[in-house]
Coordinates of C-alpha atoms and ligand atoms in Angstrom, one line a residue:
M1 CA 20.2 -96.6 73.7
S2 CA 17.9 -94.6 76.0
K3 CA 14.6 -93.2 74.7
P4 CA 15.1 -89.7 73.2
N5 CA 13.6 -86.8 75.0
S6 CA 10.3 -85.3 73.8
Y7 CA 10.1 -81.5 73.1
P8 CA 6.7 -79.9 73.1
N9 CA 5.9 -76.4 71.9
Y10 CA 6.0 -73.4 74.2
I11 CA 2.8 -71.4 74.0
D12 CA 1.5 -68.8 76.6
G13 CA 4.0 -70.0 79.2
E14 CA 3.0 -73.7 78.9
W15 CA 4.6 -76.7 77.2
I16 CA 2.0 -77.9 74.7
S17 CA 2.1 -81.4 73.3
S18 CA 0.8 -82.5 69.9
D19 CA 0.0 -85.9 68.6
R20 CA 2.0 -85.2 65.4
Q21 CA 5.7 -85.4 66.0
F22 CA 9.0 -85.5 64.1
L23 CA 12.4 -86.8 64.8
N24 CA 15.6 -84.6 65.1
V25 CA 18.3 -87.0 63.9
N26 CA 22.1 -86.4 64.1
P27 CA 23.4 -85.8 60.6
A28 CA 26.6 -87.5 61.5
D29 CA 25.0 -90.6 62.8
S30 CA 21.6 -91.9 61.8
D31 CA 21.5 -94.1 64.9
D32 CA 21.5 -91.0 67.2
C33 CA 18.0 -89.4 67.6
V34 CA 18.5 -86.1 69.3
G35 CA 14.9 -85.7 70.2
I36 CA 11.2 -86.0 69.4
F37 CA 9.6 -82.7 68.5
H38 CA 6.0 -81.8 68.5
K39 CA 4.5 -80.3 65.3
A40 CA 2.4 -77.3 65.9
T41 CA -0.8 -76.9 64.1
R42 CA -2.2 -73.7 62.5
A43 CA -4.5 -73.4 65.5
D44 CA -1.4 -73.6 67.8
V45 CA 0.2 -70.7 65.8
D46 CA -3.0 -68.7 66.2
S47 CA -3.1 -69.3 70.0
A48 CA 0.6 -68.4 70.3
A49 CA -0.1 -65.2 68.4
E50 CA -3.1 -64.4 70.6
A51 CA -1.1 -65.1 73.8
A52 CA 1.6 -62.8 72.5
R53 CA -1.0 -60.1 71.7
K54 CA -2.3 -60.3 75.3
A55 CA 1.1 -60.3 76.8
F56 CA 2.3 -57.3 74.9
P57 CA 0.9 -54.3 76.8
A58 CA 2.4 -55.3 80.2
W59 CA 5.7 -56.3 78.7
A60 CA 5.9 -53.1 76.7
A61 CA 5.0 -51.1 79.8
L62 CA 8.0 -52.4 81.8
A63 CA 11.0 -50.1 82.1
S64 CA 13.4 -51.4 79.5
P65 CA 16.2 -52.0 82.0
A66 CA 13.7 -54.4 83.7
R67 CA 13.4 -56.3 80.4
G68 CA 17.2 -56.2 80.2
A69 CA 17.4 -57.9 83.6
Y70 CA 15.5 -60.9 82.3
L71 CA 17.9 -61.1 79.3
Y72 CA 20.9 -61.1 81.7
K73 CA 19.3 -64.1 83.4
V74 CA 18.8 -65.9 80.1
A75 CA 22.5 -65.4 79.3
D76 CA 23.5 -66.8 82.7
I77 CA 21.3 -69.9 82.2
L78 CA 22.8 -70.5 78.8
E79 CA 26.3 -70.0 80.0
R80 CA 25.9 -72.4 83.0
N81 CA 24.9 -75.1 80.5
L82 CA 27.4 -74.2 77.8
D83 CA 29.0 -77.6 77.4
E84 CA 25.8 -79.5 77.2
L85 CA 24.2 -77.0 74.8
A86 CA 27.3 -77.2 72.5
Q87 CA 27.1 -81.0 72.5
E88 CA 23.5 -80.9 71.5
M89 CA 24.2 -78.4 68.8
T90 CA 26.9 -80.7 67.3
R91 CA 24.5 -83.6 67.5
E92 CA 21.7 -81.8 65.8
E93 CA 23.5 -79.6 63.2
G94 CA 26.8 -81.4 62.7
K95 CA 29.3 -78.6 63.2
T96 CA 32.3 -79.5 65.2
L97 CA 32.2 -79.2 69.0
P98 CA 34.6 -76.2 69.2
E99 CA 32.4 -74.4 66.6
A100 CA 29.3 -75.3 68.6
K101 CA 30.9 -74.0 71.8
G102 CA 31.8 -70.8 70.0
E103 CA 28.3 -70.3 68.7
T104 CA 26.7 -71.0 72.1
M105 CA 29.0 -68.5 73.8
R106 CA 28.0 -66.0 71.1
S107 CA 24.4 -66.5 72.0
V108 CA 25.3 -65.7 75.6
N109 CA 27.1 -62.6 74.5
I110 CA 24.2 -61.5 72.3
F111 CA 21.8 -61.7 75.2
R112 CA 24.2 -59.8 77.4
Y113 CA 24.8 -57.2 74.7
F114 CA 21.1 -56.5 74.2
A115 CA 20.5 -56.6 78.0
G116 CA 23.0 -53.7 78.2
E117 CA 21.3 -51.9 75.3
A118 CA 18.2 -51.8 77.5
S119 CA 19.6 -49.0 79.5
R120 CA 20.8 -47.1 76.4
I121 CA 17.9 -47.3 73.9
P122 CA 18.4 -44.1 72.1
G123 CA 15.7 -41.6 71.2
I124 CA 16.1 -38.2 69.5
Q125 CA 16.0 -34.9 71.2
V126 CA 16.6 -31.7 69.2
P127 CA 15.9 -27.9 69.8
S128 CA 12.6 -26.6 68.6
E129 CA 12.3 -23.5 66.3
R130 CA 9.7 -22.2 68.7
D131 CA 10.1 -20.7 72.2
R132 CA 9.0 -22.9 75.1
V133 CA 8.6 -26.0 73.1
F134 CA 10.4 -29.2 74.0
M135 CA 10.5 -31.8 71.2
Y136 CA 11.7 -35.3 71.2
A137 CA 11.0 -38.8 69.7
V138 CA 11.0 -42.0 71.6
R139 CA 11.1 -45.6 70.3
R140 CA 8.1 -47.8 70.9
P141 CA 7.9 -51.5 70.3
L142 CA 5.8 -52.8 67.4
G143 CA 3.7 -55.5 69.2
V144 CA 3.8 -59.2 68.1
V145 CA 6.7 -60.1 65.9
A146 CA 7.4 -63.4 64.1
Q147 CA 10.9 -64.8 63.6
I148 CA 11.6 -67.6 61.1
N149 CA 15.0 -69.2 61.5
P150 CA 17.4 -71.4 59.4
W151 CA 19.2 -74.5 60.7
N152 CA 22.8 -73.5 60.1
F153 CA 23.3 -71.3 63.2
P154 CA 20.5 -72.9 65.3
S155 CA 21.3 -70.9 68.4
A156 CA 23.0 -67.6 67.4
I157 CA 20.4 -66.6 64.7
P158 CA 17.4 -67.1 67.0
A159 CA 19.3 -65.3 69.7
W160 CA 20.2 -62.3 67.6
K161 CA 16.5 -62.0 66.5
L162 CA 15.0 -62.7 70.0
A163 CA 17.2 -60.5 72.2
P164 CA 16.7 -57.1 70.5
A165 CA 12.9 -57.8 69.9
L166 CA 12.4 -58.5 73.6
V167 CA 14.5 -55.7 75.0
A168 CA 12.6 -53.2 72.7
G169 CA 9.4 -54.5 74.3
N170 CA 7.9 -56.7 71.6
T171 CA 6.4 -60.2 72.2
V172 CA 7.6 -62.9 70.0
L173 CA 6.7 -66.1 68.0
V174 CA 9.9 -68.1 67.3
K175 CA 10.1 -70.8 64.7
P176 CA 13.3 -72.8 64.6
A177 CA 14.1 -74.8 61.5
T178 CA 12.9 -78.4 61.4
A179 CA 16.4 -79.7 60.7
A180 CA 17.8 -78.3 63.9
P181 CA 15.1 -77.2 66.4
L182 CA 16.7 -78.1 69.7
C183 CA 19.0 -75.1 70.1
G184 CA 16.0 -72.7 69.6
W185 CA 14.0 -74.8 72.0
R186 CA 16.7 -74.3 74.6
L187 CA 16.5 -70.6 74.2
A188 CA 12.8 -70.7 74.9
E189 CA 13.4 -72.9 77.9
A190 CA 16.0 -70.4 79.2
C191 CA 13.5 -67.6 78.8
H192 CA 10.9 -69.6 80.7
K193 CA 13.4 -70.4 83.5
A194 CA 14.5 -66.7 83.6
G195 CA 10.9 -65.9 84.5
I196 CA 10.0 -63.9 81.4
P197 CA 6.2 -63.5 81.7
R198 CA 3.9 -66.0 79.9
G199 CA 3.0 -65.2 76.3
V200 CA 6.1 -62.9 75.8
V201 CA 8.1 -65.7 74.1
N202 CA 6.4 -68.5 72.2
L203 CA 8.2 -71.3 70.4
I204 CA 6.5 -73.3 67.7
C205 CA 8.0 -76.1 65.7
G206 CA 6.9 -77.6 62.4
S207 CA 7.5 -77.2 58.7
G208 CA 7.8 -73.8 57.0
S209 CA 5.0 -74.5 54.6
E210 CA 2.6 -75.0 57.5
V211 CA 3.8 -73.4 60.7
G212 CA 5.9 -70.7 59.0
D213 CA 3.1 -69.8 56.6
A214 CA 0.6 -69.6 59.5
M215 CA 3.0 -67.2 61.3
V216 CA 3.0 -64.9 58.2
E217 CA -0.8 -65.0 58.2
A218 CA -1.5 -64.7 61.9
G219 CA -3.6 -61.6 62.6
P220 CA -1.7 -60.1 65.5
V221 CA 1.7 -60.3 63.8
K222 CA 3.1 -56.9 62.9
A223 CA 6.6 -57.8 61.6
I224 CA 8.5 -60.8 60.2
S225 CA 12.2 -61.4 60.6
F226 CA 13.4 -64.2 58.3
T227 CA 16.7 -65.8 57.6
G228 CA 17.0 -68.5 55.1
S229 CA 17.1 -69.1 51.3
V230 CA 16.2 -66.6 48.6
P231 CA 13.1 -68.5 47.2
V232 CA 11.5 -68.9 50.6
G233 CA 12.3 -65.2 51.5
Q234 CA 10.6 -64.1 48.3
T235 CA 7.5 -66.1 49.0
I236 CA 7.3 -64.7 52.5
H237 CA 8.0 -61.1 51.3
A238 CA 5.1 -61.3 48.8
K239 CA 2.7 -62.4 51.5
A240 CA 3.9 -60.1 54.1
S241 CA 3.8 -57.1 51.8
A242 CA 0.2 -57.8 50.9
R243 CA -0.6 -57.4 54.6
R244 CA 1.8 -54.4 54.9
L245 CA 3.9 -56.2 57.6
R246 CA 7.3 -54.9 58.4
I247 CA 9.8 -57.3 57.0
Q248 CA 13.5 -58.1 57.2
L249 CA 15.1 -60.8 55.1
E250 CA 18.6 -62.3 55.3
M251 CA 19.3 -64.8 52.6
G252 CA 21.9 -66.5 50.5
G253 CA 25.3 -65.5 49.2
K254 CA 28.0 -66.4 46.6
N255 CA 30.7 -64.7 48.6
P256 CA 34.1 -64.0 47.0
T257 CA 37.6 -63.8 48.4
I258 CA 39.9 -61.7 46.3
L259 CA 43.5 -62.7 46.4
L260 CA 46.1 -60.2 45.1
A261 CA 49.6 -61.2 44.2
D262 CA 51.2 -59.3 47.0
A263 CA 49.3 -61.0 49.8
D264 CA 50.8 -63.0 52.6
L265 CA 50.1 -66.4 50.9
D266 CA 50.1 -68.5 54.1
K267 CA 47.5 -66.3 55.6
A268 CA 45.5 -66.2 52.4
V269 CA 45.4 -69.9 52.1
A270 CA 44.4 -70.4 55.8
N271 CA 41.7 -67.7 55.5
T272 CA 40.3 -69.1 52.3
V273 CA 40.1 -72.7 53.6
N274 CA 38.6 -71.5 56.9
A275 CA 35.9 -69.5 55.1
A276 CA 35.1 -72.1 52.5
M277 CA 35.3 -75.4 54.5
F278 CA 34.7 -74.8 58.2
S279 CA 31.1 -75.4 59.4
T280 CA 31.0 -77.7 56.3
G281 CA 30.7 -74.6 54.1
Q282 CA 27.2 -74.1 55.6
K283 CA 27.6 -70.5 56.5
C284 CA 25.8 -67.8 54.7
T285 CA 29.0 -65.8 54.7
A286 CA 31.2 -68.7 53.5
T287 CA 33.6 -68.1 50.6
S288 CA 32.5 -70.1 47.6
R289 CA 34.6 -68.2 45.0
V290 CA 38.3 -67.3 45.3
I291 CA 39.3 -64.9 42.7
V292 CA 43.1 -65.0 42.3
E293 CA 45.4 -62.5 40.5
D294 CA 47.1 -64.4 37.7
G295 CA 50.7 -64.1 39.0
V296 CA 50.0 -66.1 42.2
H297 CA 47.3 -68.4 40.8
D298 CA 49.2 -71.6 40.4
E299 CA 51.1 -71.5 43.7
F300 CA 47.9 -70.6 45.5
L301 CA 46.0 -73.4 43.8
E302 CA 48.6 -76.0 44.8
R303 CA 48.6 -74.8 48.4
V304 CA 44.8 -74.4 48.8
V305 CA 44.3 -78.0 47.5
A306 CA 47.0 -79.4 49.8
A307 CA 45.4 -77.6 52.8
T308 CA 41.9 -78.8 51.8
R309 CA 43.1 -82.4 51.4
A310 CA 44.6 -82.2 54.9
L311 CA 41.2 -81.5 56.5
R312 CA 39.7 -84.3 58.6
V313 CA 36.1 -85.1 57.9
G314 CA 34.0 -86.9 60.5
N315 CA 31.6 -86.7 63.5
G316 CA 32.0 -83.2 65.0
L317 CA 32.0 -84.7 68.5
E318 CA 35.4 -86.4 67.9
P319 CA 38.5 -84.3 68.7
G320 CA 40.6 -83.4 65.7
V321 CA 37.7 -83.4 63.2
D322 CA 37.7 -80.2 61.0
V323 CA 34.6 -80.7 58.9
G324 CA 31.3 -82.3 60.0
P325 CA 28.5 -83.6 57.8
A326 CA 26.0 -81.9 55.6
I327 CA 22.8 -81.1 57.4
D328 CA 20.7 -83.7 55.6
Q329 CA 20.3 -85.9 52.5
A330 CA 18.9 -83.1 50.4
Q331 CA 21.9 -80.9 51.1
L332 CA 24.3 -83.8 50.4
D333 CA 22.6 -84.4 47.1
T334 CA 22.9 -80.7 46.3
N335 CA 26.6 -80.8 46.9
D336 CA 27.0 -83.8 44.7
R337 CA 24.8 -82.4 42.0
Y338 CA 26.7 -79.1 41.8
C339 CA 30.1 -80.9 41.7
Q340 CA 28.9 -83.0 38.7
L341 CA 27.5 -79.9 37.1
A342 CA 30.8 -78.0 37.5
E343 CA 32.7 -80.8 35.8
R344 CA 30.2 -80.8 32.9
E345 CA 30.6 -77.1 32.6
G346 CA 34.3 -77.5 32.2
A347 CA 35.7 -76.8 35.7
K348 CA 38.6 -79.0 36.8
L349 CA 38.1 -81.1 39.9
E350 CA 41.3 -80.6 42.0
C351 CA 40.3 -82.5 45.1
G352 CA 37.2 -83.9 46.8
G353 CA 33.9 -84.0 45.0
R354 CA 32.7 -87.3 46.5
V355 CA 30.1 -88.4 49.0
L356 CA 32.0 -90.2 51.8
T357 CA 30.6 -93.6 52.9
E358 CA 33.7 -95.4 54.3
G359 CA 33.2 -97.0 57.8
P360 CA 31.3 -94.9 60.3
L361 CA 30.8 -92.1 57.7
A362 CA 28.2 -94.3 56.1
K363 CA 25.8 -93.4 58.9
G364 CA 26.0 -89.7 58.1
F365 CA 25.8 -87.1 55.3
F366 CA 29.5 -86.6 54.6
F367 CA 31.0 -84.9 51.6
E368 CA 34.6 -84.5 50.8
P369 CA 35.9 -80.9 50.9
T370 CA 36.1 -79.9 47.3
V371 CA 38.2 -77.5 45.2
F372 CA 37.6 -76.7 41.5
S373 CA 40.0 -74.8 39.3
G374 CA 39.2 -73.2 36.0
V375 CA 35.9 -71.8 37.2
T376 CA 34.7 -69.0 34.9
E377 CA 32.2 -66.3 35.7
D378 CA 29.2 -67.6 33.8
M379 CA 29.3 -71.2 35.2
R380 CA 26.5 -72.0 37.5
I381 CA 29.1 -73.1 40.1
A382 CA 30.2 -69.4 40.0
Q383 CA 26.7 -68.0 40.3
E384 CA 24.5 -70.2 42.5
E385 CA 24.8 -70.9 46.2
V386 CA 25.7 -74.5 46.9
F387 CA 25.9 -74.3 50.7
G388 CA 28.5 -77.0 51.1
P389 CA 32.3 -77.4 51.3
V390 CA 32.9 -76.6 47.7
L391 CA 35.3 -73.9 46.5
G392 CA 35.7 -72.5 43.0
V393 CA 39.1 -71.0 42.1
M394 CA 38.8 -68.3 39.4
C395 CA 41.7 -66.6 37.7
A396 CA 41.7 -62.8 37.1
S397 CA 44.2 -60.6 35.1
D398 CA 44.5 -57.8 37.7
F399 CA 42.8 -56.0 40.6
D400 CA 40.1 -54.4 38.4
D401 CA 39.3 -57.8 36.8
C402 CA 39.0 -59.3 40.3
M403 CA 36.6 -56.6 41.3
R404 CA 34.5 -57.0 38.2
I405 CA 34.2 -60.8 38.7
A406 CA 33.5 -60.4 42.4
N407 CA 30.6 -58.1 41.7
K408 CA 29.2 -60.2 38.9
T409 CA 26.6 -61.9 41.0
E410 CA 23.1 -61.3 42.1
F411 CA 24.2 -61.8 45.7
G412 CA 25.9 -59.3 48.0
L413 CA 26.3 -60.8 51.5
S414 CA 30.0 -61.0 52.4
A415 CA 33.4 -60.5 50.7
S416 CA 37.0 -60.7 51.5
I417 CA 40.3 -59.3 50.1
Q418 CA 43.8 -60.6 50.8
T419 CA 46.5 -58.0 50.1
R420 CA 49.0 -55.7 51.7
D421 CA 48.2 -52.8 49.4
V422 CA 46.4 -50.0 51.3
S423 CA 45.2 -48.3 48.2
R424 CA 43.7 -51.5 46.8
I425 CA 42.1 -52.2 50.2
F426 CA 40.3 -48.9 50.1
E427 CA 39.3 -49.2 46.4
Y428 CA 37.9 -52.6 47.4
I429 CA 36.0 -51.3 50.4
N430 CA 34.5 -48.6 48.2
G431 CA 33.7 -50.7 45.2
I432 CA 32.7 -54.2 46.5
E433 CA 29.0 -54.8 46.4
A434 CA 28.5 -56.6 49.7
G435 CA 27.2 -55.8 53.2
L436 CA 29.9 -57.5 55.3
I437 CA 33.4 -57.1 54.1
T438 CA 36.7 -58.3 55.5
V439 CA 40.4 -57.5 54.8
N440 CA 43.0 -60.1 55.4
L441 CA 40.5 -62.2 57.4
P442 CA 38.1 -65.0 56.3
S443 CA 34.9 -63.8 54.7
A444 CA 33.0 -65.6 57.4
G445 CA 33.3 -64.9 61.2
V446 CA 31.5 -61.7 62.2
E447 CA 30.8 -60.3 65.6
Y448 CA 27.5 -59.2 67.1
Q449 CA 28.4 -55.6 68.0
L450 CA 28.0 -54.2 64.5
P451 CA 25.3 -54.3 61.8
F452 CA 25.0 -57.6 60.0
G453 CA 23.4 -58.2 56.6
G454 CA 24.0 -58.0 52.9
S455 CA 23.0 -56.1 49.8
K456 CA 21.5 -56.9 46.4
E457 CA 19.5 -60.2 46.4
S458 CA 21.0 -61.3 49.7
S459 CA 19.1 -59.1 52.0
F460 CA 16.1 -56.8 52.3
G461 CA 15.1 -54.4 55.0
P462 CA 16.9 -53.0 58.1
K463 CA 20.0 -54.8 59.2
E464 CA 20.3 -57.2 62.2
Q465 CA 22.7 -57.0 65.2
G466 CA 24.6 -54.2 66.8
P467 CA 22.8 -51.1 68.0
V468 CA 20.8 -50.7 64.7
A469 CA 19.0 -54.0 65.4
L470 CA 16.5 -51.9 67.3
D471 CA 15.5 -50.1 64.2
F472 CA 13.6 -53.1 62.9
Y473 CA 11.9 -53.8 66.2
T474 CA 10.8 -50.2 67.1
D475 CA 8.9 -47.3 65.7
F476 CA 9.2 -43.7 66.8
K477 CA 6.6 -41.7 68.6
T478 CA 7.3 -37.9 68.2
V479 CA 6.3 -35.5 71.0
Y480 CA 6.0 -31.6 70.8
L481 CA 5.5 -30.3 74.3
G482 CA 4.7 -26.6 74.9
Y483 CA 5.3 -25.2 78.3
Ligands
LIG501 P1 15.1 -72.2 54.1 O1 14.8 -73.6 53.5 O2 14.8 -71.0 53.3 O3 14.3 -72.2 55.5 C1 14.5 -71.2 56.4 C2 13.3 -71.2 57.4 O4 12.1 -70.8 56.6 C3 13.0 -72.5 58.0 O5 12.5 -72.3 59.3 C4 11.9 -73.1 57.1 O6 11.1 -74.1 57.8 C5 11.1 -71.8 56.9 N1 10.2 -71.9 55.7 C6 10.3 -72.7 54.6 N2 9.2 -72.4 53.8 C7 8.5 -71.5 54.3 C8 7.3 -70.8 54.0 N3 6.6 -71.1 52.8 N4 6.8 -69.9 54.8 C9 7.4 -69.6 56.0 N5 8.5 -70.2 56.4 C10 9.1 -71.1 55.6 O7 16.6 -72.1 54.5 P2 17.6 -73.1 55.3 O8 17.8 -74.3 54.4 O9 17.0 -73.4 56.6 O10 18.9 -72.3 55.5 C11 19.9 -72.2 54.5 C12 19.8 -70.9 53.8 O11 19.8 -69.8 54.7 C13 20.9 -70.6 52.8 O12 20.5 -70.0 51.6 C14 21.8 -69.6 53.6 O13 22.6 -68.7 52.8 C15 20.7 -68.8 54.3 N6 21.2 -68.1 55.5 C16 21.4 -66.7 55.4 C17 21.9 -66.0 56.5 C18 22.0 -64.6 56.5 O14 22.1 -64.0 57.5 N7 22.0 -63.9 55.3 C19 22.3 -66.7 57.6 C20 22.2 -68.1 57.7 C21 21.6 -68.8 56.6 P3 11.5 -75.6 57.8 O15 12.9 -75.8 57.3 O16 11.3 -76.0 59.2 O17 10.5 -76.3 56.9
LIG502 MG1 18.7 -82.6 62.9

């Protein structure tokens, strides 16, 4: 096997090596090393923050369509390399190749979308009460912003943070997750190749406790955008608030799909399996609870178990594989632990529930797609995020009971309902406590043109994506002009 490539950090327009490195290993195949990454030091983070501070005035002074032109170039570079980038994503994160292609294309679309926003960045202009006064407010960038990313959408999430920050005129420190840093590295490389001036984009790899923490502490940083788990989000929030940094947190979920008795059952089964099992259940918007109206419960259970059993687990590079590996040993152990816990709590294991080690699967972190029935609202499997291909089926007496159970969680990221009843659909839209809601679709699978984010413990601060993404990355300057 050829020697893996080495990936240094990107600071002030230069590729900076470090003598401390870490391996990015394929979660489907421990023999496959995707790359050797350089661990940044706290001093590297500080020099990246200083480079971003120095680069800010000139970048902010560009006309925003000129910044948009760079973003179009980034999108073109990514699109030209789509197949290779998708392969790398599957190798480092484990999702299937079609999923990886879809995500890479989404990053291309995100860069194009925000490139287009460059020529539409809206201000406010209203009439004054006074004669001969012209009053308006324009958006201004914040300065240096820090972005801390998870591993599960290793390209799209860094893209949906980076593109709006840049187009608004900020300079950026990007930290990809240690478990899947290459896709983020490729975005930085594309920014470099597109000719974005030095210091505007800086990419720093290394652990959250060291590099992430140093980003939150770095003097020039004005805002932190974080996506990841609730505990880490809370730690960052406490630190960032003490420094009065602007902050945006997107975190976990325990997302419900409600299934009413009148639904199209074929579609409901397909939507539930899609949302629960695809991407190995490692989507923040994945369905982990399906709340089923009594009358259709038994038939649905039988069919969802059959559909889950039919899924093919394996290396996502192989055609025909539906479900790839868990990201790492820790996540595999978490899946296993929660399945054992659910059984101890009295849920019934209908299928799955095992770590898979047969043949080539022994080289990866594979877990059998799992369905539990008899899950009740106070069980930990009904309340805590597992982040694996594990679905709990819950039985409810009627629509109101479905809604009560669905809302009985600290989280509020996504939710779905499967029904043909228009009145119920609107009651659900009005009453469900979640930021992203779907009807007769999977709970996961959102687009970039509308706001993205949750409610309750899942999220904090302004939403990401769509035109409102600019709210987090800008401030208003208000002008009263007498003439
Ligand atoms: P995580 O463990 O919270 O890590 C997220 C990022 O924070 C990583 O880059 C991590 O670095 C860094 N980090 C860890 N400790 C830190 C600290 N003390 N200070 C600063 N940064 C720190 O989450 P994950 O395991 O990567 O991702 C899975 C979680 O993300 C799930 O809970 C999922 O629901 C959530 N998620 C939410 C959304 C959403 O939009 N709501 C989207 C995707 C995922 P290292 O890993 O490199 O150490
Ligand atoms: Mg990896």
